[in-house]
Each structure stands twice: as structure tokens, then as C-alpha cells.
Tab-separated table of C-alpha atoms in Angstrom:
chain	number	residue	atom	x	y	z
X	1	LEU	CA	14.311	28.659	39.743
X	2	ARG	CA	12.834	26.617	42.610
X	3	SER	CA	16.344	25.385	43.555
X	4	TYR	CA	17.711	28.924	43.323
X	5	LEU	CA	14.954	30.295	45.575
X	6	ARG	CA	15.548	27.506	48.108
X	7	ASP	CA	19.320	28.142	48.217
X	8	GLU	CA	18.887	31.905	48.393
X	9	SER	CA	16.331	31.557	51.189
X	10	SER	CA	18.793	29.427	53.178
X	11	ARG	CA	21.563	31.965	52.615
X	12	LEU	CA	19.339	34.866	53.695
X	13	ARG	CA	18.225	32.971	56.829
X	14	ARG	CA	21.873	32.517	57.839
X	15	LEU	CA	22.541	36.173	57.110
X	16	ARG	CA	19.562	37.204	59.278
X	17	ARG	CA	20.821	35.016	62.167
X	18	PHE	CA	24.188	36.811	62.032
X	19	TYR	CA	22.439	40.196	61.953
X	20	GLU	CA	20.175	39.300	64.894
X	21	LYS	CA	23.172	38.119	66.940
X	22	VAL	CA	25.082	41.367	66.334
X	23	ARG	CA	22.008	43.525	66.977
X	24	ALA	CA	21.340	41.706	70.264
X	25	LEU	CA	24.912	42.350	71.433
X	26	HIS	CA	24.670	46.047	70.625
X	27	GLN	CA	21.382	46.389	72.486
X	28	ASP	CA	22.476	44.441	75.606
X	29	PRO	CA	23.294	46.961	78.392
X	30	GLU	CA	25.152	44.218	80.288
X	31	ALA	CA	27.485	43.558	77.334
X	32	SER	CA	30.706	45.380	78.225
X	33	VAL	CA	34.080	45.192	76.514
X	34	ASP	CA	35.549	44.893	79.989
X	35	ASN	CA	34.659	41.224	79.583
X	36	PRO	CA	37.686	39.758	77.770
X	37	LEU	CA	35.534	37.154	75.999
X	38	LEU	CA	33.204	39.824	74.637
X	39	ALA	CA	36.204	41.936	73.684
X	40	PHE	CA	37.738	39.008	71.792
X	41	SER	CA	34.496	38.199	69.956
X	42	LEU	CA	34.082	41.888	69.015
X	43	ILE	CA	37.612	42.112	67.609
X	44	LYS	CA	37.163	38.819	65.723
X	45	ARG	CA	33.792	39.907	64.377
X	46	LEU	CA	35.119	43.224	63.110
X	47	HIS	CA	38.295	41.668	61.696
X	48	SER	CA	36.976	38.546	59.938
X	49	ASP	CA	33.276	37.776	60.509
X	50	TRP	CA	31.956	40.875	58.760
X	51	PRO	CA	34.296	40.512	55.710
X	52	ASN	CA	33.342	36.816	55.477
X	53	VAL	CA	29.672	37.776	55.343
X	54	ILE	CA	30.138	40.741	52.988
X	55	TYR	CA	32.500	39.008	50.543
X	56	SER	CA	30.824	35.609	50.623
X	57	ASP	CA	30.619	34.063	47.151
X	58	GLU	CA	27.563	31.981	48.108
X	59	ALA	CA	25.174	34.385	46.335
X	60	ALA	CA	27.337	34.278	43.203
X	61	MET	CA	27.434	30.470	43.317
X	62	ASN	CA	23.646	30.330	43.566
X	63	THR	CA	23.348	32.681	40.584
X	64	GLN	CA	25.881	30.617	38.595
X	65	ALA	CA	23.841	27.478	39.273
X	66	LEU	CA	20.729	29.286	37.994
X	67	HIS	CA	22.603	30.361	34.840
X	68	ALA	CA	23.914	26.826	34.315
X	69	GLY	CA	20.380	25.448	34.590
X	70	LEU	CA	19.197	27.863	31.901
X	71	ARG	CA	22.108	26.953	29.591
X	72	GLU	CA	21.096	23.260	29.763
X	73	VAL	CA	17.688	23.956	28.205
X	74	GLU	CA	18.496	27.111	26.239
X	75	GLN	CA	18.566	25.339	22.864
X	76	GLU	CA	15.001	24.102	23.386
X	77	LEU	CA	13.589	27.520	24.324
X	78	PRO	CA	11.774	29.830	21.861
X	79	GLY	CA	13.961	32.226	19.922
X	80	THR	CA	13.405	35.781	18.706
X	81	GLU	CA	11.761	34.486	15.520
X	82	ASP	CA	9.279	32.469	17.614
X	83	LEU	CA	8.436	35.442	19.852
X	84	ASP	CA	7.991	37.864	16.961
X	85	GLY	CA	5.964	35.227	15.111
X	86	ALA	CA	3.668	34.856	18.129
X	87	ALA	CA	3.201	38.647	18.216
X	88	ARG	CA	2.306	38.677	14.514
X	89	ALA	CA	-0.127	35.804	15.188
X	90	LEU	CA	-1.981	37.939	17.762
X	91	MET	CA	-2.240	40.757	15.211
X	92	ARG	CA	-3.531	38.258	12.623
X	93	LEU	CA	-6.222	37.022	15.025
X	94	GLN	CA	-7.078	40.653	15.824
X	95	ASP	CA	-7.614	41.378	12.109
X	96	VAL	CA	-9.257	38.224	10.784
X	97	TYR	CA	-11.699	37.844	13.688
X	98	ALA	CA	-12.216	41.626	14.161
X	99	LEU	CA	-11.131	41.500	17.822
X	100	SER	CA	-10.336	44.640	19.799
X	101	VAL	CA	-6.874	45.017	21.310
X	102	GLN	CA	-8.415	46.187	24.573
X	103	GLY	CA	-10.560	43.044	24.721
X	104	LEU	CA	-7.641	40.755	23.847
X	105	ALA	CA	-5.511	42.335	26.570
X	106	LYS	CA	-8.284	41.469	29.049
X	107	GLY	CA	-8.487	37.882	27.751
X	108	LEU	CA	-11.707	38.363	25.754
X	109	PHE	CA	-12.190	36.871	22.282
X	110	GLN	CA	-15.258	38.771	21.185
X	111	ARG	CA	-16.345	41.069	18.379
X	112	ALA	CA	-18.494	44.071	19.247
X	113	GLY	CA	-22.146	43.089	19.336
X	114	HIS	CA	-21.458	39.362	18.892
X	115	PRO	CA	-21.210	36.396	21.269
X	116	PRO	CA	-17.654	35.333	22.213
X	117	LEU	CA	-15.809	33.330	19.566
X	118	TYR	CA	-13.980	31.503	22.340
X	119	SER	CA	-14.501	31.384	26.111
X	120	PRO	CA	-11.466	29.867	27.857
X	121	SER	CA	-12.028	28.155	31.207
X	122	ARG	CA	-9.287	30.356	32.682
X	123	ARG	CA	-9.032	33.910	31.443
X	124	VAL	CA	-5.468	35.136	30.907
X	125	SER	CA	-4.816	38.845	30.515
X	126	LEU	CA	-1.795	40.512	28.918
X	127	SER	CA	0.569	42.784	30.835
X	128	ALA	CA	1.695	46.239	29.744
X	129	ASP	CA	5.061	44.726	28.752
X	130	ASP	CA	3.274	42.042	26.670
X	131	CYS	CA	1.290	44.669	24.768
X	132	PHE	CA	4.417	46.758	24.292
X	133	HIS	CA	6.239	43.855	22.641
X	134	VAL	CA	3.403	43.182	20.178
X	135	GLY	CA	3.304	46.885	19.321
X	136	LYS	CA	7.102	46.993	18.975
X	137	VAL	CA	7.059	44.125	16.446
X	138	ALA	CA	4.583	46.106	14.329
X	139	TYR	CA	6.586	49.319	14.870
X	140	ASP	CA	9.833	47.708	13.693
X	141	THR	CA	8.207	46.744	10.379
X	142	GLY	CA	6.656	50.183	9.808
X	143	ASP	CA	3.145	48.874	10.529
X	144	TYR	CA	1.800	51.853	12.457
X	145	TYR	CA	-1.831	50.714	12.147
X	146	HIS	CA	-1.123	47.860	14.545
X	147	SER	CA	1.635	49.530	16.575
X	148	ILE	CA	-0.679	52.387	17.617
X	149	ALA	CA	-3.432	50.047	18.846
X	150	TRP	CA	-1.088	47.835	20.875
X	151	LEU	CA	1.110	50.647	22.207
X	152	GLU	CA	-1.997	52.616	23.275
X	153	GLU	CA	-3.011	49.622	25.382
X	154	ALA	CA	0.551	49.308	26.753
X	155	VAL	CA	0.575	52.992	27.757
X	156	SER	CA	-2.819	52.636	29.498
X	157	LEU	CA	-1.644	49.615	31.485
X	158	PHE	CA	1.735	51.172	32.355
X	159	ARG	CA	-0.041	54.299	33.645
X	160	LEU	CA	-2.152	52.160	35.979
X	161	SER	CA	0.901	50.451	37.462
X	162	TYR	CA	3.393	53.334	37.322
X	163	GLY	CA	5.910	53.176	40.149
X	164	SER	CA	5.718	49.403	40.581
X	165	TRP	CA	8.321	47.180	38.921
X	166	ASN	CA	8.147	43.610	37.702
X	167	VAL	CA	11.382	41.678	37.497
X	168	GLU	CA	10.360	40.161	34.138
X	169	ASP	CA	9.524	43.464	32.385
X	170	ARG	CA	11.922	44.752	29.734
X	171	SER	CA	10.003	47.925	28.899
X	172	SER	CA	8.529	50.908	30.752
X	173	LEU	CA	5.933	53.657	30.387
X	174	GLU	CA	8.634	55.879	28.900
X	175	ASP	CA	9.448	53.250	26.224
X	176	ALA	CA	5.779	52.887	25.313
X	177	LEU	CA	5.203	56.666	25.156
X	178	ASP	CA	8.328	57.122	23.010
X	179	HIS	CA	7.321	54.474	20.426
X	180	LEU	CA	3.660	55.512	20.435
X	181	ALA	CA	4.511	59.181	19.842
X	182	PHE	CA	6.674	58.324	16.840
X	183	SER	CA	3.995	55.957	15.507
X	184	TYR	CA	1.465	58.788	15.572
X	185	PHE	CA	3.991	61.095	13.902
X	186	MET	CA	4.550	58.575	11.095
X	187	ALA	CA	0.776	58.178	10.765
X	188	GLY	CA	0.438	61.948	10.307
X	189	ASN	CA	-1.123	62.795	13.687
X	190	ILE	CA	1.467	65.316	14.856
X	191	SER	CA	-0.651	66.954	17.569
X	192	HIS	CA	-1.039	63.634	19.387
X	193	ALA	CA	2.662	62.854	18.888
X	194	LEU	CA	3.432	66.196	20.564
X	195	SER	CA	1.093	65.485	23.501
X	196	LEU	CA	2.662	62.064	24.140
X	197	SER	CA	6.209	63.439	23.855
X	198	ARG	CA	5.416	66.112	26.437
X	199	GLU	CA	4.096	63.417	28.769
X	200	PHE	CA	7.349	61.505	28.220
X	201	LEU	CA	9.397	64.550	29.276
X	202	ARG	CA	7.520	64.748	32.577
X	203	TYR	CA	9.148	61.408	33.473
X	204	ASP	CA	12.500	62.002	31.756
X	205	PRO	CA	13.012	65.793	31.367
X	206	SER	CA	16.693	65.474	30.439
X	207	ASN	CA	16.079	63.382	27.300
X	208	GLN	CA	17.555	65.525	24.503
X	209	ARG	CA	16.206	63.449	21.600
X	210	VAL	CA	12.584	63.708	22.728
X	211	SER	CA	13.074	67.419	23.498
X	212	ARG	CA	14.213	67.924	19.890
X	213	ASN	CA	11.171	65.971	18.703
X	214	VAL	CA	8.872	68.266	20.713
X	215	ALA	CA	10.439	71.326	19.080
X	216	LYS	CA	10.085	69.697	15.638
X	217	TYR	CA	6.422	68.803	16.209
X	218	LYS	CA	5.634	72.363	17.407
X	219	LYS	CA	7.211	73.826	14.294
X	220	LEU	CA	5.291	71.495	12.008
X	221	LEU	CA	1.992	72.378	13.705
X	222	GLU	CA	2.764	76.118	13.418
X	223	MET	CA	3.262	75.528	9.685
X	224	GLY	CA	-0.168	73.861	9.550
X	225	THR	CA	1.162	70.339	8.973
X	226	GLY	CA	-0.521	67.325	10.587
X	227	ALA	CA	-3.195	69.250	12.464
X	228	SER	CA	-5.848	66.789	11.280
X	229	ALA	CA	-4.921	63.191	10.542
X	230	SER	CA	-6.893	60.835	8.317
X	231	ALA	CA	-7.902	57.404	9.605
X	232	LEU	CA	-5.156	54.808	9.393
X	233	GLN	CA	-5.661	52.114	6.779
X	234	ARG	CA	-4.928	48.537	7.738
X	235	PRO	CA	-1.962	47.196	5.722
X	236	ASN	CA	-2.505	44.379	3.243
X	237	SER	CA	0.983	42.889	3.408
X	238	THR	CA	0.192	39.907	1.151
X	239	ARG	CA	-1.854	42.023	-1.315
X	240	LEU	CA	-4.811	39.711	-0.804
X	241	GLN	CA	-7.614	40.772	-3.163
X	242	SER	CA	-10.284	38.606	-1.523
X	243	ARG	CA	-9.390	39.581	2.062
X	244	ASP	CA	-12.820	40.843	3.107
X	245	ALA	CA	-14.642	37.741	1.813
X	246	TYR	CA	-12.034	35.465	3.398
X	247	GLU	CA	-12.328	37.136	6.804
X	248	GLU	CA	-16.125	37.197	6.720
X	249	LEU	CA	-16.138	33.425	6.120
X	250	CYS	CA	-13.661	32.860	8.945
X	251	GLN	CA	-15.803	34.893	11.356
X	252	ARG	CA	-18.930	32.785	10.856
X	253	PRO	CA	-19.867	30.785	13.960
X	254	ARG	CA	-19.181	27.072	14.028
X	255	GLY	CA	-21.885	24.688	12.776
X	256	GLN	CA	-23.557	21.885	14.698
X	257	VAL	CA	-21.636	18.671	15.184
X	258	GLY	CA	-22.166	15.128	14.011
X	259	LEU	CA	-25.357	14.286	12.106
X	260	ALA	CA	-23.410	11.754	10.070
X	261	ALA	CA	-22.553	9.816	13.227
X	262	VAL	CA	-26.234	9.080	13.909
X	263	PRO	CA	-27.004	5.390	13.178
X	264	GLY	CA	-29.631	4.444	10.621
X	265	PRO	CA	-30.780	6.298	7.476
X	266	LEU	CA	-29.778	9.932	7.355
X	267	PRO	CA	-32.217	12.653	6.261
X	268	PRO	CA	-31.324	14.591	3.079
X	269	LEU	CA	-31.023	17.865	4.944
X	270	SER	CA	-28.686	20.768	4.302
X	271	PRO	CA	-25.415	19.518	5.851
X	272	PRO	CA	-24.936	20.570	9.462
X	273	HIS	CA	-21.224	21.345	9.240
X	274	VAL	CA	-21.122	23.637	6.233
X	275	LEU	CA	-21.553	27.361	6.857
X	276	LEU	CA	-23.347	28.717	3.797
X	277	GLY	CA	-23.287	32.248	2.494
X	278	PRO	CA	-25.800	33.760	0.078
X	279	LEU	CA	-26.068	31.451	-2.943
X	280	SER	CA	-26.097	32.769	-6.492
X	281	PRO	CA	-29.661	32.553	-7.890
X	282	GLN	CA	-29.244	30.187	-10.867
X	283	PRO	CA	-27.366	27.168	-9.495
X	284	ALA	CA	-29.021	27.258	-6.043
X	285	PRO	CA	-31.727	24.595	-6.729
X	286	GLU	CA	-29.171	22.170	-8.166
X	287	ARG	CA	-26.924	22.669	-5.175
X	288	LEU	CA	-29.598	22.212	-2.556
X	289	LEU	CA	-31.482	19.276	-4.089
X	290	ARG	CA	-28.557	16.875	-3.934
X	291	LEU	CA	-27.056	17.874	-0.606
X	292	GLY	CA	-27.386	15.285	2.145
X	293	CYS	CA	-25.740	12.460	4.051
X	294	SER	CA	-25.296	8.829	2.973
X	295	TYR	CA	-23.354	5.635	3.505
X	296	GLU	CA	-21.117	5.007	0.467
X	297	THR	CA	-19.373	1.840	-0.762
X	298	ASN	CA	-18.285	3.374	-4.072
X	299	SER	CA	-18.416	-0.166	-5.557
X	300	SER	CA	-15.336	-1.020	-3.511
X	301	PRO	CA	-15.060	-4.362	-1.643
X	302	TYR	CA	-12.973	-2.485	0.924
X	303	LEU	CA	-16.053	-0.481	1.967
X	304	LEU	CA	-18.700	-3.225	1.934
X	305	LEU	CA	-18.606	-4.041	5.654
X	306	GLN	CA	-17.895	-0.477	6.773
X	307	PRO	CA	-19.236	2.077	4.291
X	308	ALA	CA	-17.888	5.616	4.262
X	309	LYS	CA	-20.055	8.208	6.051
X	310	LYS	CA	-20.392	10.849	3.355
X	311	GLU	CA	-21.809	14.324	3.871
X	312	MET	CA	-22.264	16.172	0.592
X	313	VAL	CA	-21.193	19.724	1.312
X	314	ARG	CA	-21.396	21.328	-2.142
X	315	ILE	CA	-22.098	20.299	-5.727
X	316	ARG	CA	-20.249	23.090	-7.528
X	317	PRO	CA	-17.479	22.921	-6.613
X	318	TYR	CA	-17.795	19.286	-5.632
X	319	VAL	CA	-16.912	19.115	-1.913
X	320	ALA	CA	-17.662	16.137	0.356
X	321	LEU	CA	-16.924	15.494	4.024
X	322	TYR	CA	-16.288	11.872	5.123
X	323	HIS	CA	-16.931	11.447	8.846
X	324	ASP	CA	-14.896	9.094	11.066
X	325	PHE	CA	-12.442	8.618	8.225
X	326	VAL	CA	-9.644	7.800	10.676
X	327	THR	CA	-9.693	6.594	14.276
X	328	ASP	CA	-8.234	8.470	17.241
X	329	ALA	CA	-5.378	5.944	17.390
X	330	GLU	CA	-4.571	6.373	13.687
X	331	ALA	CA	-4.595	10.161	14.029
X	332	GLU	CA	-2.178	10.001	16.982
X	333	THR	CA	0.106	7.591	15.101
X	334	ILE	CA	0.291	9.899	12.076
X	335	LYS	CA	1.023	12.937	14.271
X	336	GLY	CA	3.682	10.977	16.144
X	337	LEU	CA	5.388	9.870	12.921
X	338	ALA	CA	5.436	13.410	11.537
X	339	GLY	CA	6.411	15.222	14.752
X	340	PRO	CA	10.211	14.774	14.575
X	341	TRP	CA	10.287	15.889	10.919
X	342	LEU	CA	8.158	19.031	11.113
X	343	GLN	CA	9.624	22.076	9.375
X	344	ARG	CA	8.254	25.482	8.398
X	345	SER	CA	5.857	25.018	5.460
X	346	VAL	CA	6.781	26.441	2.053
X	347	VAL	CA	4.736	27.545	-0.957
X	348	ALA	CA	5.316	27.412	-4.700
X	349	SER	CA	6.666	30.711	-6.013
X	350	GLY	CA	7.319	30.510	-9.744
X	351	GLU	CA	9.691	27.602	-10.206
X	352	LYS	CA	10.860	27.662	-6.560
X	353	GLN	CA	9.452	26.868	-3.142
X	354	GLN	CA	9.890	29.299	-0.262
X	355	LYS	CA	8.510	30.391	3.122
X	356	ALA	CA	5.747	32.997	3.094
X	357	GLU	CA	3.799	35.059	5.646
X	358	TYR	CA	0.526	33.987	4.048
X	359	ARG	CA	1.196	30.380	5.074
X	360	ILE	CA	2.176	29.892	8.725
X	361	SER	CA	2.453	26.234	9.703
X	362	LYS	CA	4.900	23.350	10.017
X	363	SER	CA	4.743	20.263	7.836
X	364	ALA	CA	6.353	16.898	7.172
X	365	TRP	CA	5.975	14.271	4.441
X	366	LEU	CA	5.315	10.581	5.118
X	367	LYS	CA	5.839	7.760	2.609
X	368	ASP	CA	3.317	4.933	2.618
X	369	THR	CA	6.158	2.679	3.791
X	370	ALA	CA	6.630	4.779	6.943
X	371	ASP	CA	4.057	2.763	8.883
X	372	PRO	CA	1.198	0.301	8.242
X	373	VAL	CA	-1.233	3.066	9.326
X	374	VAL	CA	-0.088	5.295	6.448
X	375	GLN	CA	-0.366	2.381	4.021
X	376	ALA	CA	-3.897	1.582	5.226
X	377	LEU	CA	-4.847	5.248	4.909
X	378	ASP	CA	-3.710	5.327	1.271
X	379	GLN	CA	-5.815	2.226	0.579
X	380	ARG	CA	-8.846	3.857	2.236
X	381	ILE	CA	-8.416	7.070	0.215
X	382	ALA	CA	-8.207	5.046	-3.005
X	383	ALA	CA	-11.392	3.161	-2.099
X	384	VAL	CA	-13.410	6.268	-1.236
X	385	THR	CA	-12.245	8.385	-4.194
X	386	GLY	CA	-11.952	5.584	-6.761
X	387	LEU	CA	-8.612	7.084	-7.853
X	388	ASP	CA	-5.209	5.519	-8.445
X	389	LEU	CA	-2.731	6.498	-5.712
X	390	ARG	CA	0.181	4.371	-6.858
X	391	PRO	CA	3.456	6.288	-7.474
X	392	PRO	CA	3.786	8.648	-9.261
X	393	TYR	CA	0.051	9.364	-9.432
X	394	ALA	CA	-0.162	10.844	-5.919
X	395	GLU	CA	2.147	12.759	-3.603
X	396	TYR	CA	3.316	11.491	-0.230
X	397	LEU	CA	1.048	12.220	2.737
X	398	GLN	CA	1.724	15.749	3.975
X	399	VAL	CA	1.106	16.259	7.712
X	400	VAL	CA	0.641	19.888	8.763
X	401	ASN	CA	0.513	21.489	12.207
X	402	TYR	CA	-1.070	24.938	12.579
X	403	GLY	CA	-0.185	26.354	15.990
X	404	LEU	CA	-0.789	29.833	17.435
X	405	GLY	CA	-2.574	31.849	14.731
X	406	GLY	CA	-1.517	29.295	12.091
X	407	HIS	CA	-3.230	29.900	8.767
X	408	TYR	CA	-3.018	29.601	4.975
X	409	GLU	CA	-4.466	32.509	3.032
X	410	PRO	CA	-6.617	31.906	-0.098
X	411	HIS	CA	-4.863	29.703	-2.634
X	412	PHE	CA	-5.422	26.930	-5.178
X	413	ASP	CA	-4.064	23.448	-4.596
X	414	HIS	CA	-3.633	22.891	-8.331
X	415	ALA	CA	-0.888	24.590	-10.312
X	416	THR	CA	-1.918	27.745	-12.151
X	417	SER	CA	1.348	27.958	-14.106
X	418	THR	CA	3.107	25.360	-16.254
X	419	LYS	CA	6.358	26.357	-14.496
X	420	SER	CA	5.046	25.193	-11.121
X	421	PRO	CA	7.205	22.710	-9.152
X	422	LEU	CA	4.130	20.418	-9.089
X	423	TYR	CA	4.913	19.311	-12.649
X	424	ARG	CA	8.285	17.856	-11.623
X	425	MET	CA	6.494	14.586	-10.794
X	426	LYS	CA	5.706	14.186	-14.526
X	427	SER	CA	2.181	13.113	-13.593
X	428	GLY	CA	0.212	16.224	-14.512
X	429	ASN	CA	-1.624	18.652	-12.270
X	430	ARG	CA	-3.344	17.974	-8.937
X	431	ILE	CA	-6.764	16.640	-9.883
X	432	ALA	CA	-8.073	16.214	-6.327
X	433	THR	CA	-7.381	16.982	-2.667
X	434	ILE	CA	-8.324	15.011	0.408
X	435	MET	CA	-7.631	16.758	3.714
X	436	ILE	CA	-7.958	14.776	6.952
X	437	TYR	CA	-8.535	16.578	10.241
X	438	LEU	CA	-6.320	14.836	12.809
X	439	SER	CA	-7.359	17.001	15.770
X	440	ALA	CA	-10.154	19.190	17.050
X	441	VAL	CA	-9.765	22.917	17.724
X	442	GLU	CA	-11.675	25.046	20.205
X	443	ALA	CA	-12.116	28.005	17.855
X	444	GLY	CA	-11.086	29.086	14.370
X	445	GLY	CA	-9.273	26.965	11.806
X	446	SER	CA	-12.184	26.539	9.373
X	447	THR	CA	-11.559	25.762	5.704
X	448	ALA	CA	-13.104	28.639	3.726
X	449	PHE	CA	-13.945	28.407	0.024
X	450	ILE	CA	-13.831	32.034	-1.050
X	451	TYR	CA	-15.594	32.255	-4.433
X	452	ALA	CA	-18.077	29.494	-3.544
X	453	ASN	CA	-18.873	31.451	-0.348
X	454	PHE	CA	-18.970	28.746	2.327
X	455	SER	CA	-16.721	27.394	5.050
X	456	VAL	CA	-16.316	24.031	6.762
X	457	PRO	CA	-15.343	23.944	10.470
X	458	VAL	CA	-12.749	21.463	11.712
X	459	VAL	CA	-14.366	18.054	12.353
X	460	LYS	CA	-11.967	15.723	14.155
X	461	ASN	CA	-11.126	12.488	12.258
X	462	ALA	CA	-13.170	13.573	9.210
X	463	ALA	CA	-11.773	13.957	5.684
X	464	LEU	CA	-12.689	16.780	3.303
X	465	PHE	CA	-12.516	15.908	-0.413
X	466	TRP	CA	-12.802	18.126	-3.488
X	467	TRP	CA	-11.922	18.100	-7.178
X	468	ASN	CA	-9.334	20.744	-8.113
X	469	LEU	CA	-9.724	20.247	-11.876
X	470	ARG	CA	-12.781	20.051	-14.062
X	471	ARG	CA	-13.228	16.988	-16.257
X	472	ASN	CA	-11.720	18.918	-19.181
X	473	GLY	CA	-8.469	19.350	-17.230
X	474	ASN	CA	-8.874	23.058	-16.511
X	475	GLY	CA	-8.557	24.327	-12.962
X	476	ASP	CA	-11.805	24.926	-11.079
X	477	GLY	CA	-11.705	28.580	-9.978
X	478	ASP	CA	-14.355	27.920	-7.328
X	479	THR	CA	-11.872	25.824	-5.334
X	480	LEU	CA	-9.980	28.911	-4.143
X	481	HIS	CA	-9.799	28.121	-0.439
X	482	ALA	CA	-8.060	29.119	2.770
X	483	GLY	CA	-7.195	27.752	6.187
X	484	CYS	CA	-8.565	30.311	8.651
X	485	PRO	CA	-6.245	31.221	11.546
X	486	VAL	CA	-6.449	28.941	14.574
X	487	LEU	CA	-7.962	31.063	17.331
X	488	ALA	CA	-7.687	28.455	20.089
X	489	GLY	CA	-6.275	24.954	19.939
X	490	ASP	CA	-3.771	22.950	17.935
X	491	LYS	CA	-4.844	22.081	14.388
X	492	TRP	CA	-3.353	19.032	12.687
X	493	VAL	CA	-4.296	17.965	9.160
X	494	ALA	CA	-2.994	15.389	6.689
X	495	ASN	CA	-3.176	16.260	2.983
X	496	LYS	CA	-3.141	13.816	0.085
X	497	TRP	CA	-2.843	15.365	-3.362
X	498	ILE	CA	-3.753	13.121	-6.285
X	499	HIS	CA	-2.512	13.925	-9.810
X	500	GLU	CA	-4.401	13.653	-13.089
X	501	HIS	CA	-2.201	11.024	-14.765
X	502	GLY	CA	-3.436	7.524	-14.033
X	503	GLN	CA	-7.021	8.729	-13.579
X	504	GLU	CA	-7.962	8.830	-17.294
X	505	PHE	CA	-10.436	5.936	-17.014
X	506	ARG	CA	-11.361	6.572	-13.378
X	507	ARG	CA	-12.533	10.118	-14.002
X	508	PRO	CA	-12.894	10.402	-17.780
X	509	CYS	CA	-13.755	13.526	-19.744
X	510	SER	CA	-17.458	14.112	-20.377
X	511	ALA	CA	-19.210	14.746	-23.683
X	512	ASP	CA	-19.408	18.439	-22.770
X	513	PRO	CA	-16.016	20.110	-23.369
X	514	GLN	CA	-16.949	22.853	-20.870
X	515	ASP	CA	-17.467	20.384	-18.015
């Protein structure tokens, strides 16, 4: 674009010089066609100079060069799926963090009556055309709850700037009014649909389709239909039963950072990173008495010189956070190895694996032979957990990137059906999970445990560990967890799932069959 503007500016300067020369001749009272030289230059100018200027292909060549430049990078640019996915991500952030569309359009990430969830150093606002596109994505899927909110904002912004035109805009006030009117009609608010359609006709009175809509809306109102509309209900596209609890956990403010990094003995305080909800009365004392921070060797020679920094997050379910589990260099190496292989994450669905709206991320799998860093990480996980990670007792390291609005709605890591693809390894169910945070995020992205009612914010280079199965082999229902949407930043995690076979003597059954 810079090259195109430079070339076009040069062309227009030359064009202006020609214009100024001709204008000067026409305004010169001394310039008479009696002068044979002036007469010749006039005839030449009218015969060939003007056509050369008018039919010059220089402008077309500049445009072709611009088009050629775009074609060179076109394959690397976002596609329609990316754009629509980004629009859905904004709607997801709007819902999960209870943000207003009006605030988002102004660059504010704040719930009513609460401090901002995120305060960017440079505030970026959305244009009317931006808001229209988000609303159009919702409109095209029949989601009028979201389309009305975003199209209302688009209409407001278009009204403020009506008459001005931006070269990058693909929509207009008329487009926004048209889609908003139909959204209200589909939501049952016919009187408002009529009002918006009439406003549309003020700008485009010859539009026959909207004129027919106006007549239809009038008739429906005369019949007493749609005079009063009920409040729109937000759609639950993934039929998530625990949606309210999940969102409440995601909305909790981030905890303090880094008690476990303090040298010397650590006080047995309630862990600083965990965000606790109301605890159930009976198990509360047991949970609170044993929570704290410690240096752990786990009877492993590997950890004698550098013990693991363990923060006990929860007893039931058992959840621990290991601080400084990887170094910055190791985290960057793992991200670099996974980067070229990232693909849209899939989920288990019956006996198959497929993409799903309730998990938006990209992931790649790394064998322990991929790099010495991965091999060392496996050895460290084995030392800290005391479990056997040799094939086929553990899966390869899964590296996941959650970008704009990336999330994973409440789910279990262990299989809840014997037909699950997890059993193809012939090594039983997933007994444990260790999730390593490879990056920091500015806001959002917490790991929320729904039934246990607590969440853990992202702690860079730390590893979160929990048991998926009880000692009797049954799944632990309290491990239902979710990855909250990333509000700001780029969240990278590495997951290691360890299976129950091979752990018989490392985590044996207890005397209590219910344990």
C-alpha cells in the first residue's frame, strides 16, 4: 500500500503539472494563437497530449501492482472462518465476562459496578462496520439475542457518522437498520421492527422489499400480534447445564502472584492463587487444614538438589500447583516445536473425535524424542508425580494454544464411556492430568473446577496437577473443569495425561472401596 500511494502521488503530481500549464495558458492575456508556436502547441495538445493524459494506463498499472502484492500474501491472510470465529469470540467474551456491547465497542472491558477486568495501555474502539459484522454473524445463525445487541450499536455509530464514507467499510446504516429490523421481528418485537423499517425507507424510499415488510408489520400489529415482546433469552448452543457456575468462576478477579517463589520456609496459609467459592460445610475443615506451600522431593533423587515448589490448592479433589516447573527457555522451546504442527483441537464424541464450538483452540502432539527438553520434562513429571510415564502408560505431550476468546467448556479429562477413543491405547483410563502453563495472560484464561467451586488463574511456568480417578478406579466427578475464555493475551499450555495401567503399585487401591 505504501508503494501504491507513492506511485499514485507521483502520477497525480505529474497530472497537476499538466493541468497548471494548461490553466496558465488559458489565463494569459498575451497568449494569442497568432503566435505560430502557441498555435502549434495548442493543436498538439488537443490532438495528442490530452488523450495521452486521459487514456494513460499508469493508474491501472499502479492498481495491478497493488493487486499483485496482495496475491503474494493472500494465502497467509485470515479467511472467512477466521473472521467469523473472531466475531463469535467477542460474543463469547461478552457472555462469559458479562460485558456490555456498548462498553466493548468503546474499548472497555468492565462489568457494571465492578472494576475493569482488563485495562489495555492503548484503548481500541470498534467502528460501526465492525459492530455490524459481529451482529451479522449472529444474525446468519439465527442468534437474535446477540444480533440485536451488536446491530443496535452499529446503528448508533452509523447514525453519528452518516454522510461520511470510509474506504474500508462494507456496510452502511441502511444495512444495519435492515438486519436489526428483521432481528426484532424474529424476536417478536414487531412494533420496533416497524419503526426501524420506516427509518430505513427515509434513506431508501424505493426499496420494495422493505416497503412490503412495513405493510406486513402494520397488519400484524392491527391484528394484535407482537405489540408486547418478552425479554430475549440468551441461547445455550452447547446445552451447558453448569453454565452459570462456570461463568461465575471465570468472572472472579485474579489472585495474588507468587508466594511459592519466596525463599525460605513457606507459611501454611490458604494458597494465594486459588480463587475459592463458598465451601460445603462438612469437608471444609479437612480442606483448609492441609492447604499450604512446601518444597517436595517426593523421595526422588531427581528432586534432591532442586525440590519442587508445591502449592496445595485443594484436597478433594486433589489439586496441586507446582511453581517454576519449567524455565522460560524450556517454555519457548516447547512452543517453537509445536508451532508448525498446530491444528484445530478436537474432542471425543462417542467413538470419534471431532471439532466442537465448546473447545476453541489449536493443538499439536510432541513425542519425547522430539527434543531433549521434552524428554527432560517427562522425567520431571515422573519425579514429581511418582507415576510411570513410559509408553503406553502416558500420552504424548499435547501443546495447546488458546488465542482470541479461546476456551474449553466444562469437561472431564477421563473417559466417561467405555467406547471412548481414550481406551485405544489399551492402558486404561486417564488417572491423572498435569497441565503446564507456558505463557502468561493479561486477563481471563483461568482453569475453573465447576463442582468443587474454585478456579486457578494462569501462572506462567507453573504446572497444575490433579487426579482424575479415585483410588477405586472410578472417575472423580469433582474434577469437572473448564478453560475460561482468554480475555487478553495468548495462552499456551502443555498437557500430559497419564493412564491407570502401570500405576498399580505407585498409586494402589486403599482399604476403603469407596476411596
